[in-house]
Coordinates of C-alpha atoms in Angstrom, one line a residue:
Chain A
M1 CA 30.1 -45.1 -26.3
G2 CA 30.5 -43.6 -22.6
M3 CA 28.0 -44.6 -20.2
S4 CA 24.4 -45.2 -20.7
V5 CA 21.8 -41.8 -19.7
V6 CA 19.5 -43.6 -18.8
I7 CA 19.9 -47.4 -16.6
A8 CA 16.1 -48.9 -15.6
E9 CA 16.0 -51.7 -13.5
N10 CA 13.1 -53.5 -12.6
V11 CA 11.1 -49.9 -12.4
Y12 CA 7.3 -50.2 -11.1
K13 CA 5.3 -47.5 -11.3
S14 CA 1.6 -47.7 -10.7
Y15 CA -0.7 -44.5 -9.8
L16 CA -4.7 -44.6 -8.4
V17 CA -7.4 -44.0 -10.6
G18 CA -10.6 -43.2 -8.2
E19 CA -9.9 -46.3 -6.1
I20 CA -8.4 -48.5 -8.1
S21 CA -5.1 -49.4 -8.3
V22 CA -3.6 -49.1 -11.8
E23 CA 0.5 -50.9 -12.8
A24 CA 1.1 -48.7 -15.8
L25 CA 4.6 -49.7 -16.0
K26 CA 6.0 -53.4 -15.0
G27 CA 9.5 -53.8 -13.8
L28 CA 11.1 -52.6 -17.0
N29 CA 14.6 -53.0 -17.4
F30 CA 16.5 -50.9 -20.4
T31 CA 19.4 -49.1 -20.8
I32 CA 19.6 -45.6 -23.4
E33 CA 23.2 -44.8 -24.5
P34 CA 24.4 -41.3 -24.8
A35 CA 23.5 -39.7 -28.5
S36 CA 21.0 -42.2 -29.3
F37 CA 17.5 -41.5 -30.8
V38 CA 15.2 -43.8 -28.8
S39 CA 11.3 -43.8 -29.4
F40 CA 8.8 -45.9 -27.3
I41 CA 6.3 -47.0 -29.3
G42 CA 3.1 -48.3 -28.2
P43 CA -1.0 -47.9 -28.1
S44 CA -2.1 -45.6 -26.0
G45 CA -2.0 -46.7 -22.1
S46 CA 0.9 -48.7 -22.7
G47 CA 2.8 -46.5 -20.5
K48 CA 5.2 -44.3 -22.5
T49 CA 4.4 -40.8 -21.0
T50 CA 4.6 -42.4 -17.8
L51 CA 8.2 -43.6 -18.6
L52 CA 9.1 -40.2 -20.0
N53 CA 7.7 -39.2 -17.1
L54 CA 9.8 -40.9 -14.4
I55 CA 12.9 -40.8 -16.6
G56 CA 12.1 -36.7 -16.8
C57 CA 12.1 -36.6 -13.0
L58 CA 8.6 -35.4 -13.3
D59 CA 6.9 -38.4 -11.2
R60 CA 8.8 -41.1 -9.5
P61 CA 8.7 -44.6 -9.3
N62 CA 7.2 -47.1 -7.0
S63 CA 10.2 -49.4 -6.9
G64 CA 13.2 -50.7 -9.0
N65 CA 15.9 -48.4 -9.9
L66 CA 16.2 -45.5 -12.2
T67 CA 19.8 -43.9 -12.9
V68 CA 19.5 -40.9 -15.1
V69 CA 23.1 -39.3 -16.4
G70 CA 24.4 -41.0 -13.4
T71 CA 22.0 -39.7 -10.5
N72 CA 20.0 -42.2 -8.9
V73 CA 16.4 -40.4 -9.6
S74 CA 13.6 -42.5 -8.1
N75 CA 14.5 -40.8 -4.6
L76 CA 15.0 -37.2 -5.6
S77 CA 13.4 -34.3 -3.7
R78 CA 11.1 -31.6 -5.3
R79 CA 13.7 -29.3 -5.7
Q80 CA 16.8 -31.7 -6.4
A81 CA 14.2 -33.3 -9.0
A82 CA 13.7 -29.3 -10.7
S83 CA 17.2 -28.7 -10.2
F84 CA 18.0 -32.2 -12.0
R85 CA 15.6 -31.2 -15.1
G86 CA 17.4 -28.2 -15.1
E87 CA 20.9 -29.1 -15.9
H88 CA 20.3 -32.3 -17.8
I89 CA 17.3 -32.7 -19.0
G90 CA 15.0 -30.8 -22.1
F91 CA 11.4 -31.5 -22.9
I92 CA 9.0 -30.9 -25.8
F93 CA 5.4 -31.0 -25.5
Q94 CA 3.1 -32.7 -27.6
D95 CA 1.4 -28.9 -27.6
F96 CA 4.6 -27.3 -28.1
N97 CA 3.9 -25.3 -24.7
L98 CA 5.6 -22.3 -25.6
I99 CA 5.2 -19.1 -23.3
P100 CA 2.2 -17.1 -25.4
I101 CA 4.2 -13.7 -23.3
L102 CA 7.6 -14.6 -24.7
T103 CA 8.8 -14.1 -28.2
V104 CA 10.4 -16.9 -30.2
Y105 CA 14.0 -15.8 -29.0
E106 CA 13.0 -15.3 -25.6
N107 CA 11.4 -18.6 -25.2
I108 CA 14.5 -20.3 -26.7
E109 CA 16.4 -18.4 -24.0
Y110 CA 14.5 -19.0 -21.0
P111 CA 16.3 -21.9 -19.8
L112 CA 19.9 -20.1 -19.7
L113 CA 18.0 -16.7 -17.9
M114 CA 15.6 -18.2 -16.0
V115 CA 17.2 -21.8 -14.8
K116 CA 20.7 -21.4 -15.3
N117 CA 21.6 -17.8 -15.0
T118 CA 24.1 -17.9 -18.3
P119 CA 26.2 -14.7 -18.7
S120 CA 24.4 -12.6 -21.4
A121 CA 26.8 -13.0 -24.4
E122 CA 27.0 -16.5 -23.7
R123 CA 22.9 -16.6 -23.7
R124 CA 22.7 -14.1 -27.1
K125 CA 25.6 -17.0 -29.0
R126 CA 24.0 -20.0 -27.8
V127 CA 20.4 -18.9 -29.1
Y128 CA 21.5 -17.5 -31.8
D129 CA 23.1 -20.8 -33.0
L130 CA 20.2 -23.1 -32.3
L131 CA 17.7 -20.1 -34.0
E132 CA 19.7 -21.1 -36.8
A133 CA 19.8 -24.6 -36.6
V134 CA 16.0 -25.2 -36.1
G135 CA 15.9 -22.4 -39.2
M136 CA 13.8 -20.2 -37.2
S137 CA 15.9 -16.9 -37.4
E138 CA 13.3 -15.0 -39.7
Q139 CA 10.8 -15.9 -37.0
K140 CA 13.2 -14.7 -33.7
D141 CA 10.9 -11.6 -32.9
K142 CA 7.5 -13.2 -33.4
Y143 CA 5.0 -14.3 -31.2
P144 CA 3.9 -17.8 -31.0
D145 CA 0.1 -16.9 -31.9
Q146 CA 2.2 -15.8 -34.9
I147 CA 3.9 -19.1 -36.4
S148 CA 2.6 -22.3 -37.6
G149 CA 2.7 -25.5 -35.7
G150 CA 5.5 -26.8 -37.0
Q151 CA 7.4 -23.9 -36.3
K152 CA 6.7 -23.8 -32.8
Q153 CA 8.1 -27.3 -32.7
R154 CA 11.0 -26.0 -34.1
V155 CA 11.4 -23.8 -31.2
A156 CA 10.6 -26.4 -28.6
I157 CA 13.2 -28.0 -29.9
A158 CA 15.7 -25.4 -29.9
R159 CA 14.0 -24.1 -26.1
A160 CA 15.2 -27.7 -25.2
L161 CA 18.3 -27.9 -26.3
V162 CA 19.7 -24.5 -25.5
A163 CA 21.3 -25.3 -22.2
N164 CA 22.6 -28.1 -23.3
P165 CA 21.0 -31.0 -21.4
K166 CA 22.0 -34.9 -22.0
I167 CA 18.5 -36.3 -22.5
V168 CA 16.0 -34.6 -24.5
L169 CA 12.4 -36.3 -23.5
A170 CA 9.8 -35.2 -26.4
D171 CA 6.6 -37.1 -26.3
E172 CA 3.8 -37.2 -29.0
P173 CA 6.1 -34.7 -30.2
T174 CA 4.5 -35.0 -33.9
A175 CA 0.4 -35.5 -32.8
N176 CA -0.2 -32.2 -33.6
L177 CA 1.5 -31.8 -36.3
D178 CA 0.7 -33.3 -40.3
H179 CA 2.9 -35.6 -41.7
H180 CA 4.8 -34.2 -43.8
T181 CA 5.8 -31.1 -40.7
A182 CA 6.5 -34.5 -38.5
Y183 CA 8.9 -35.8 -40.9
M184 CA 10.6 -32.4 -40.7
I185 CA 10.2 -31.9 -37.2
I186 CA 11.8 -35.5 -36.6
N187 CA 14.6 -34.8 -39.5
V188 CA 15.9 -31.8 -37.5
M189 CA 16.0 -34.0 -34.0
K190 CA 18.0 -36.1 -35.8
K191 CA 20.3 -33.5 -37.0
M192 CA 20.7 -31.8 -33.5
K193 CA 21.3 -35.7 -32.1
D194 CA 24.5 -36.0 -34.7
K195 CA 25.2 -32.0 -34.1
L196 CA 25.1 -31.8 -30.1
G197 CA 25.6 -35.7 -29.2
T198 CA 22.5 -35.5 -27.1
S199 CA 20.3 -38.1 -26.9
F200 CA 16.7 -38.0 -27.9
I201 CA 13.9 -39.9 -26.4
F202 CA 10.7 -40.0 -27.1
S203 CA 7.5 -41.3 -27.5
T204 CA 4.9 -42.1 -30.4
H205 CA 2.5 -44.4 -31.7
D206 CA 2.5 -42.7 -35.5
P207 CA 4.3 -45.6 -37.5
K208 CA 5.0 -43.0 -40.7
I209 CA 8.0 -41.6 -38.4
V210 CA 9.0 -44.6 -37.2
G211 CA 11.2 -45.4 -39.9
E212 CA 13.5 -42.8 -38.6
V213 CA 14.5 -43.7 -35.2
E214 CA 17.1 -45.9 -34.2
T215 CA 16.4 -47.8 -32.0
I216 CA 12.8 -48.8 -30.9
Y217 CA 11.4 -50.3 -27.6
T218 CA 7.8 -51.2 -27.9
L219 CA 5.8 -51.2 -24.6
E220 CA 2.2 -53.0 -24.3
D221 CA 0.5 -53.0 -20.8
G222 CA 3.4 -51.4 -19.2
K223 CA 5.9 -54.1 -20.2
L224 CA 8.8 -54.0 -22.8
S225 CA 8.1 -56.8 -25.4
N226 CA 11.8 -56.1 -27.5
G227 CA 13.5 -54.5 -24.4
Chain B
M1 CA 15.3 -9.8 -11.8
F2 CA 15.0 -7.5 -14.4
D3 CA 13.4 -10.0 -16.5
L4 CA 11.0 -11.2 -14.1
F5 CA 9.7 -7.5 -14.3
K6 CA 9.9 -7.9 -17.6
I7 CA 7.3 -11.0 -17.6
A8 CA 5.5 -10.2 -15.1
V9 CA 4.4 -7.0 -17.0
R10 CA 3.9 -8.7 -20.5
N11 CA 1.7 -11.0 -18.4
L12 CA -0.7 -7.6 -17.1
I13 CA -0.8 -6.3 -20.8
R14 CA -1.8 -10.0 -22.1
Y15 CA -4.9 -9.5 -19.7
K16 CA -5.7 -6.4 -20.4
R17 CA -9.8 -5.6 -19.4
R18 CA -9.1 -7.3 -16.2
T19 CA -5.8 -5.5 -15.3
F20 CA -7.4 -2.3 -16.2
L21 CA -10.7 -3.4 -14.4
T22 CA -8.3 -4.7 -11.4
A23 CA -5.8 -1.3 -11.1
S24 CA -9.7 0.8 -11.4
L25 CA -10.8 -0.6 -8.6
I26 CA -7.5 0.5 -6.7
A27 CA -7.5 3.7 -8.6
I28 CA -11.2 4.4 -7.4
G29 CA -10.1 3.2 -3.9
V30 CA -6.8 5.8 -3.7
I31 CA -8.9 9.0 -5.5
F32 CA -11.4 8.1 -2.2
V33 CA -8.7 8.0 0.3
L34 CA -7.1 10.3 -0.8
V35 CA -10.1 13.2 -1.5
F36 CA -11.4 12.1 2.3
I37 CA -7.8 12.6 3.7
S38 CA -7.4 16.0 2.1
V39 CA -10.8 17.4 2.4
S40 CA -11.6 16.0 6.0
G41 CA -7.9 17.0 7.2
S42 CA -8.7 21.0 5.1
F43 CA -12.0 21.3 7.3
K44 CA -9.7 20.4 10.6
N45 CA -7.4 22.8 10.1
L46 CA -9.5 25.5 9.3
I47 CA -11.9 24.5 12.0
I48 CA -8.9 24.1 14.4
G49 CA -7.6 27.7 13.3
Q50 CA -11.0 29.1 13.9
V51 CA -11.2 27.6 17.4
T52 CA -7.8 28.3 18.7
D53 CA -7.3 31.8 16.1
S54 CA -9.9 33.2 17.4
M55 CA -10.4 33.1 21.6
L56 CA -8.3 29.9 23.0
G57 CA -5.0 30.3 21.8
H58 CA -2.7 27.1 20.4
M59 CA -2.6 26.9 24.7
Q60 CA -3.2 27.8 27.6
I61 CA -1.8 28.0 31.3
H62 CA -3.9 28.4 34.4
R63 CA -3.2 27.9 38.3
K64 CA -3.7 24.0 38.9
G65 CA -7.6 22.9 39.1
Y66 CA -8.9 26.4 37.0
V67 CA -10.1 24.5 34.2
A68 CA -12.1 21.9 35.9
S69 CA -14.3 24.9 37.8
L70 CA -13.8 26.6 33.9
D71 CA -17.8 27.1 33.9
S72 CA -17.7 29.4 36.8
L73 CA -15.1 31.4 36.3
P74 CA -13.5 31.1 39.8
L75 CA -11.4 33.8 41.0
T76 CA -10.0 32.4 44.1
M77 CA -8.1 30.0 41.6
N78 CA -6.7 33.1 39.2
L79 CA -2.9 33.5 39.0
K80 CA -0.9 35.8 41.2
P81 CA 1.5 38.3 40.0
K82 CA 4.7 36.7 41.3
A83 CA 3.0 33.2 39.7
V84 CA 2.6 35.1 36.5
E85 CA 6.7 35.7 36.9
K86 CA 7.5 32.3 37.0
V87 CA 5.4 31.5 34.2
E88 CA 6.8 33.8 31.8
N89 CA 10.5 33.3 33.2
V90 CA 9.9 29.8 31.4
L91 CA 8.0 31.7 28.7
K92 CA 10.2 34.3 27.5
P93 CA 13.2 32.2 26.6
M94 CA 11.4 29.8 24.3
P95 CA 11.9 30.8 20.7
E96 CA 9.0 28.6 19.8
I97 CA 6.3 30.8 21.1
E98 CA 5.6 33.4 18.9
C99 CA 3.7 35.3 21.8
Y100 CA 1.4 35.0 24.8
S101 CA -1.6 36.8 26.0
K102 CA -2.8 37.4 29.9
R103 CA -6.5 37.2 30.7
I104 CA -8.7 38.5 33.4
K105 CA -11.5 36.2 33.2
F106 CA -15.2 36.7 35.1
G107 CA -19.4 36.7 34.7
G108 CA -20.5 39.8 35.3
M109 CA -24.1 41.7 34.9
F110 CA -24.6 43.8 31.6
S111 CA -27.3 46.6 32.0
N112 CA -28.3 49.4 29.1
F113 CA -29.8 50.8 32.1
V114 CA -33.0 49.8 31.0
E115 CA -32.7 46.1 31.4
T116 CA -30.0 43.3 32.8
T117 CA -28.0 40.1 31.6
N118 CA -25.4 37.9 32.5
I119 CA -22.1 38.2 30.4
R120 CA -18.2 36.4 30.6
L121 CA -16.0 39.2 30.3
N122 CA -12.4 38.5 29.4
G123 CA -9.6 41.4 30.3
V124 CA -6.9 41.3 27.9
W125 CA -4.1 43.6 27.0
P126 CA -5.4 44.0 23.3
E127 CA -2.3 44.3 21.4
K128 CA -1.3 41.1 22.9
E129 CA -4.3 39.4 22.7
F130 CA -4.7 40.4 19.4
K131 CA -1.5 38.9 18.2
T132 CA -2.2 36.0 20.5
V133 CA -5.6 35.3 18.5
P134 CA -5.4 36.9 15.6
L135 CA -8.8 36.1 13.9
L136 CA -10.7 38.3 17.1
Q137 CA -10.1 41.6 15.4
S138 CA -12.3 39.6 12.1
R139 CA -14.7 38.4 14.4
I140 CA -15.6 42.4 15.0
V141 CA -18.2 43.0 13.0
K142 CA -19.4 46.8 14.0
G143 CA -17.9 49.3 15.5
D144 CA -13.5 50.0 16.1
K145 CA -11.4 46.9 16.1
G146 CA -9.4 47.4 18.9
I147 CA -10.1 47.7 22.9
K148 CA -9.6 51.2 25.0
K149 CA -9.9 51.6 28.7
G150 CA -14.0 52.2 29.2
E151 CA -14.2 50.8 26.2
I152 CA -16.2 46.9 25.7
L153 CA -16.6 44.7 22.9
I154 CA -19.5 43.1 23.6
P155 CA -21.0 40.0 22.0
E156 CA -24.0 39.9 18.9
L157 CA -26.0 38.0 21.0
I158 CA -26.1 40.8 24.0
E159 CA -26.2 43.1 21.0
K160 CA -29.4 42.3 19.8
G161 CA -31.2 41.0 22.8
M162 CA -30.2 43.8 24.7
K163 CA -31.0 46.6 21.5
V164 CA -27.2 48.3 22.0
K165 CA -26.1 49.9 19.6
I166 CA -22.3 51.3 19.2
G167 CA -21.4 54.5 22.0
D168 CA -23.9 53.7 24.1
S169 CA -23.5 53.6 27.6
V170 CA -23.8 50.0 29.3
V171 CA -22.6 49.2 33.3
I172 CA -20.5 46.0 34.2
I173 CA -21.4 44.7 37.6
A174 CA -19.2 42.1 38.9
T175 CA -18.4 40.8 42.2
N176 CA -14.9 40.9 42.9
Q177 CA -13.3 37.6 45.0
D178 CA -14.5 38.8 48.9
G179 CA -18.1 38.8 47.9
S180 CA -18.2 42.7 47.3
V181 CA -20.2 44.0 44.4
N182 CA -18.9 46.5 42.2
G183 CA -19.6 48.3 38.6
K184 CA -18.0 50.2 36.6
Q185 CA -19.8 52.7 33.3
F186 CA -18.4 51.2 30.0
R187 CA -18.9 52.6 26.2
V188 CA -19.8 49.9 23.6
A189 CA -16.9 50.1 21.2
G190 CA -17.5 47.4 19.1
V191 CA -19.8 44.2 18.5
L192 CA -18.3 40.4 18.1
E193 CA -19.5 37.7 15.8
S194 CA -20.0 34.9 17.8
A195 CA -17.5 31.5 17.3
T196 CA -18.1 28.7 17.6
G197 CA -16.0 27.2 21.1
P198 CA -15.5 27.6 24.2
G199 CA -15.6 31.4 25.1
G200 CA -17.0 32.3 21.6
R201 CA -19.9 34.7 23.0
D202 CA -17.9 36.5 25.3
G203 CA -17.2 40.1 25.3
Y204 CA -13.9 42.6 26.0
I205 CA -12.9 44.9 28.1
H206 CA -9.0 46.2 29.1
I207 CA -7.5 44.3 31.4
E208 CA -7.5 47.7 33.9
D209 CA -10.6 47.9 33.6
A210 CA -11.2 44.2 34.8
R211 CA -8.7 45.2 37.5
D212 CA -10.9 47.9 38.5
I213 CA -14.3 46.6 38.7
L214 CA -12.5 43.4 40.8
R215 CA -11.1 45.5 43.1
M216 CA -7.7 43.6 42.7
E217 CA -4.8 45.2 44.7
E218 CA -2.6 43.5 42.3
M219 CA -2.8 42.1 39.2
E220 CA -3.4 38.5 38.9
I221 CA -4.4 36.5 35.9
S222 CA -7.2 33.9 34.9
E223 CA -5.7 32.3 32.1
I224 CA -1.9 33.1 29.9
A225 CA -2.9 31.9 26.0
L226 CA -0.5 31.2 24.2
R227 CA 0.1 31.5 20.1
L228 CA 3.1 29.3 18.5
R229 CA 5.3 29.8 15.6
D230 CA 4.6 26.2 14.4
F231 CA 1.6 24.7 15.2
S232 CA 2.9 21.2 13.9
K233 CA 4.9 21.4 17.4
L234 CA 2.3 21.3 19.3
H235 CA 2.9 18.7 21.4
Q236 CA 6.3 18.7 21.4
I237 CA 6.5 22.3 22.7
Y238 CA 3.3 21.2 25.3
A239 CA 5.7 18.8 26.7
S240 CA 8.7 20.8 27.2
L241 CA 6.1 23.7 28.9
Q242 CA 4.9 20.8 31.1
S243 CA 7.8 19.8 32.3
S244 CA 9.3 23.2 33.1
L245 CA 5.9 24.0 34.9
S246 CA 5.5 20.9 36.7
S247 CA 8.4 21.5 38.5
Q248 CA 7.0 24.2 40.2
R249 CA 5.4 23.3 43.8
N250 CA 3.2 25.3 46.4
S251 CA 4.0 24.7 50.1
K252 CA 2.3 21.6 50.0
G253 CA 4.5 19.9 47.8
K254 CA 1.4 20.2 45.1
P255 CA 1.8 21.1 41.3
V256 CA 1.1 25.0 40.8
F257 CA 0.2 25.1 37.1
E258 CA -1.8 23.2 34.5
V259 CA -1.3 23.5 30.9
H260 CA -3.5 22.6 28.4
T261 CA -3.4 22.5 25.0
W262 CA -6.4 23.8 22.3
E263 CA -7.6 19.9 22.3
K264 CA -8.1 19.5 26.0
L265 CA -10.3 23.2 25.9
S266 CA -12.5 22.8 22.8
P267 CA -15.3 20.4 21.6
F268 CA -14.4 20.2 18.3
Y269 CA -11.3 18.1 19.9
N270 CA -14.0 15.2 19.7
I271 CA -15.5 15.8 16.1
S272 CA -11.7 16.0 14.8
R273 CA -10.6 12.8 16.8
M274 CA -13.8 11.4 14.7
I275 CA -12.4 13.1 11.6
D276 CA -9.1 10.4 12.6
L277 CA -11.4 7.8 13.1
M278 CA -13.4 7.7 10.0
T279 CA -10.1 8.4 8.2
F280 CA -8.0 5.3 9.5
F281 CA -11.6 3.0 8.6
I282 CA -12.0 4.7 5.1
K283 CA -8.2 2.9 5.4
L284 CA -9.3 -0.1 6.6
M285 CA -11.7 -0.2 3.4
L286 CA -9.1 0.5 1.2
I287 CA -7.3 -2.6 2.2
A288 CA -10.2 -4.3 1.7
I289 CA -10.4 -3.3 -1.5
V290 CA -6.9 -4.0 -2.9
L291 CA -6.8 -7.2 -0.6
V292 CA -9.5 -8.9 -2.7
S293 CA -9.4 -7.8 -6.4
I294 CA -5.2 -8.0 -6.7
M295 CA -6.1 -12.2 -4.5
N296 CA -8.9 -12.8 -7.1
V297 CA -7.0 -11.7 -10.0
M298 CA -4.0 -13.8 -9.4
I299 CA -6.2 -16.6 -8.7
M300 CA -7.4 -16.0 -12.1
A301 CA -4.3 -15.6 -13.0
V302 CA -2.8 -19.0 -11.6
Y303 CA -5.7 -21.2 -12.7
E304 CA -5.6 -19.8 -16.3
R305 CA -1.7 -20.2 -16.6
I306 CA -1.6 -23.9 -15.3
R307 CA -0.3 -25.0 -17.8
E308 CA 2.1 -22.8 -17.5
I309 CA 3.2 -23.0 -15.2
G310 CA 3.6 -26.8 -15.1
T311 CA 6.2 -26.2 -18.0
I312 CA 8.3 -23.8 -16.8
A313 CA 8.3 -26.6 -13.6
A314 CA 9.2 -29.4 -15.5
I315 CA 11.9 -26.9 -17.5
G316 CA 13.5 -26.4 -14.3
T317 CA 12.1 -23.4 -13.2
M318 CA 13.2 -23.3 -9.1
P319 CA 9.7 -23.1 -7.2
E320 CA 10.8 -19.7 -5.4
K321 CA 11.4 -18.1 -9.1
I322 CA 8.1 -19.2 -9.8
L323 CA 6.9 -17.4 -6.6
S324 CA 8.1 -14.5 -7.3
M325 CA 7.2 -14.2 -10.9
F326 CA 3.6 -14.2 -9.4
I327 CA 4.2 -12.1 -6.5
I328 CA 5.1 -9.5 -8.6
E329 CA 2.9 -9.3 -11.1
G330 CA 0.6 -8.9 -8.2
F331 CA 2.9 -6.4 -6.9
F332 CA 2.8 -4.4 -10.2
L333 CA -1.1 -4.6 -10.4
G334 CA -0.5 -2.8 -7.2
I335 CA 1.6 0.1 -8.2
F336 CA -0.6 0.5 -11.5
G337 CA -3.6 1.3 -9.4
T338 CA -2.0 3.0 -6.8
V339 CA -0.3 5.5 -9.2
C340 CA -3.4 6.2 -11.5
G341 CA -5.3 6.7 -8.5
I342 CA -2.8 9.3 -6.8
V343 CA -2.3 11.1 -10.0
L344 CA -6.6 11.2 -10.2
G345 CA -7.1 12.1 -7.0
T346 CA -4.7 14.8 -7.0
V347 CA -6.4 16.3 -9.7
S348 CA -9.6 15.8 -8.7
V349 CA -8.6 18.3 -5.0
Y350 CA -6.7 20.5 -7.4
V351 CA -10.4 20.4 -8.6
I352 CA -11.4 21.0 -5.6
N353 CA -9.3 23.6 -5.1
I354 CA -10.4 25.7 -8.2
M355 CA -14.6 25.2 -7.1
K356 CA -13.5 27.1 -4.1
V357 CA -16.4 25.0 -2.0
S358 CA -17.9 26.8 0.7
F359 CA -19.2 25.3 3.8
D360 CA -20.6 26.2 7.6
F361 CA -20.1 25.3 10.6
G362 CA -22.0 26.9 13.5
R363 CA -21.5 30.1 13.4
N364 CA -19.3 30.7 11.0
T365 CA -20.4 30.9 7.6
G366 CA -18.9 30.6 4.1
L367 CA -15.6 29.0 5.0
I368 CA -13.9 28.1 1.9
L369 CA -11.9 24.6 1.9
S370 CA -8.7 24.3 0.4
P371 CA -8.1 20.8 0.4
S372 CA -4.1 19.5 -0.1
I373 CA -2.3 16.4 -0.5
K374 CA 0.9 15.6 1.9
V375 CA 3.4 14.2 0.7
W376 CA 3.2 12.1 3.6
D377 CA -0.1 11.1 2.9
I378 CA 0.9 10.0 -0.5
L379 CA 3.6 7.5 1.0
V380 CA 1.5 6.2 3.0
I381 CA -1.0 5.2 1.1
S382 CA 1.1 3.7 -1.6
A383 CA 2.7 1.6 1.1
I384 CA -1.0 0.2 2.5
V385 CA -1.4 -0.9 -1.2
I386 CA 1.6 -1.6 -2.1
V387 CA 2.4 -4.3 0.8
V388 CA -1.4 -5.5 0.3
S389 CA -1.0 -6.2 -2.7
I390 CA 2.3 -8.0 -2.1
I391 CA -0.4 -9.7 0.9
A392 CA -3.1 -10.7 -1.4
S393 CA -0.5 -12.1 -4.0
F394 CA 1.5 -14.7 -2.0
Q395 CA -1.2 -17.3 -1.4
P396 CA -1.9 -17.6 -5.2
A397 CA 2.0 -17.2 -6.1
F398 CA 2.8 -19.7 -3.3
K399 CA 0.4 -22.3 -5.0
A400 CA 1.2 -21.8 -8.4
S401 CA 4.7 -22.4 -6.6
R402 CA 3.9 -25.4 -5.1
M403 CA 2.1 -27.3 -8.2
E404 CA 3.4 -30.7 -9.4
P405 CA 4.7 -30.3 -12.6
I406 CA 3.3 -33.2 -14.0
E407 CA -0.6 -32.7 -12.6
A408 CA -0.1 -28.7 -14.2
L409 CA 1.2 -30.2 -17.6
R410 CA -1.8 -32.6 -17.7
H411 CA -4.2 -29.5 -16.6
V412 CA -7.0 -28.8 -19.8

């Protein structure tokens, strides 16, 4: 096992709701190893999304150290954070968040084209490989509004993986899917983890898919109960 | 870059109705400006042509101070033969000058042996005058299309007021610069239609007759009217003549000559400037239309796509790329509206030409507008719309690029 992809040391995060300060994360300590399949579970408001936002450099902790892929991300600037995300992190969203004006192929290609400026031939190979891997080759020319929710999430997985990130973050990736489709999506993610060695970190409160996860961290009231 | 263009175009197609409405608004603005510029330009050129080709010429050269006292047509301010020779020595080697006409201008009394009235007269060399002001012959509505010695072309007003006919004998009485009065009999050879502007109601006689009446010992000249080969070089040639003639000084070291373009000699120049001013304000209106419509549509676009902006920002798209995406979108919207406007504007101008719209100006009736669109105007209007489109898109685009992805992703 190599260097941990995420190291959290006494991470605190609070934010204001109106005039009230809410402590979302209260001194978290944990590590996540490469090529792991980790889920943070817990009830709504337990801090799962806040934690994923911190790991994904979309937000910054108030205190503590958060090291992601060997970089302390606690104090990255806007531009540094954007660059870091493009380089090391893939995102899968609950609502899929595909770009409606781009085809399935173009949605997957987007990070290589607009973020990493990958050469055309390499881009093409990478997109076709991932289309194949997530079983969406047939639908490559369709637009997001022409495919089902499960297919959209497969496209989102392919898009998250196309730039070869070390970590893929997925916030409630199966929340908008039926159980069968959710199970399939989890399996696609696991398969991709095994194939590419990417760490998948996701949040869920769906007990039915928790069984598919290798490591589970339970968050309650901003603290890890089994960290 | 091509991919940014592709995304921008697709986003415009995505909101077809809004894109169509905004582009239509821009197109209407462009059509309006193009039609206005071409019609007003045609009107302006037509009237300038009437003014310069009927009587003024493109430029005139006088003795210094003559124009300031033009109303009294002072004979004491005529150019002496030596001065005329100096001017001609400057004019003759200039290939830009097509021809020039020397004139003696004076005021006199016109008598038909029953009644008498006052008249302003131009003594000219007919051939040179007709070359310098080519529309003069077309203004001769009755009688001979020329001026021979002993003949006079009289203005329509005098023909009607004095009940004079072609072939009648009339007498012109004038006071020369010494104060003595002289008269000469003329045959009415033709009647001149009035034209708008100074000199539009003058009569014409042969220059030798003018010299006789005024008892000039040597040929003195009141003014030299010039016609240029290329009217668009007016100011350039004016500057060149001005510098050549300003070096001519009298014994007191003061300039001998003055050069004026038609602009200083005709009141129509003020109307022409007003047309230019109106064109400027019409262009300002176009800027306002483009600015407001594009900014409005781009603000809407950013607001509606906040989650998309959050997604692409989360994926790692750099702020400047997000900025470019929206600016390019506004840029294309501007181009689309401009192209539609230019095509439809050109068609509108073509239709106006086919319709042969006529108008009257002063006593000139049935003037036909022939508007045309200059490539330069198209380039200027396109540049205005495109630059304003980019400026209008900048604020919404900047806002999009500065959005925090975490907040944008939360947007419902």
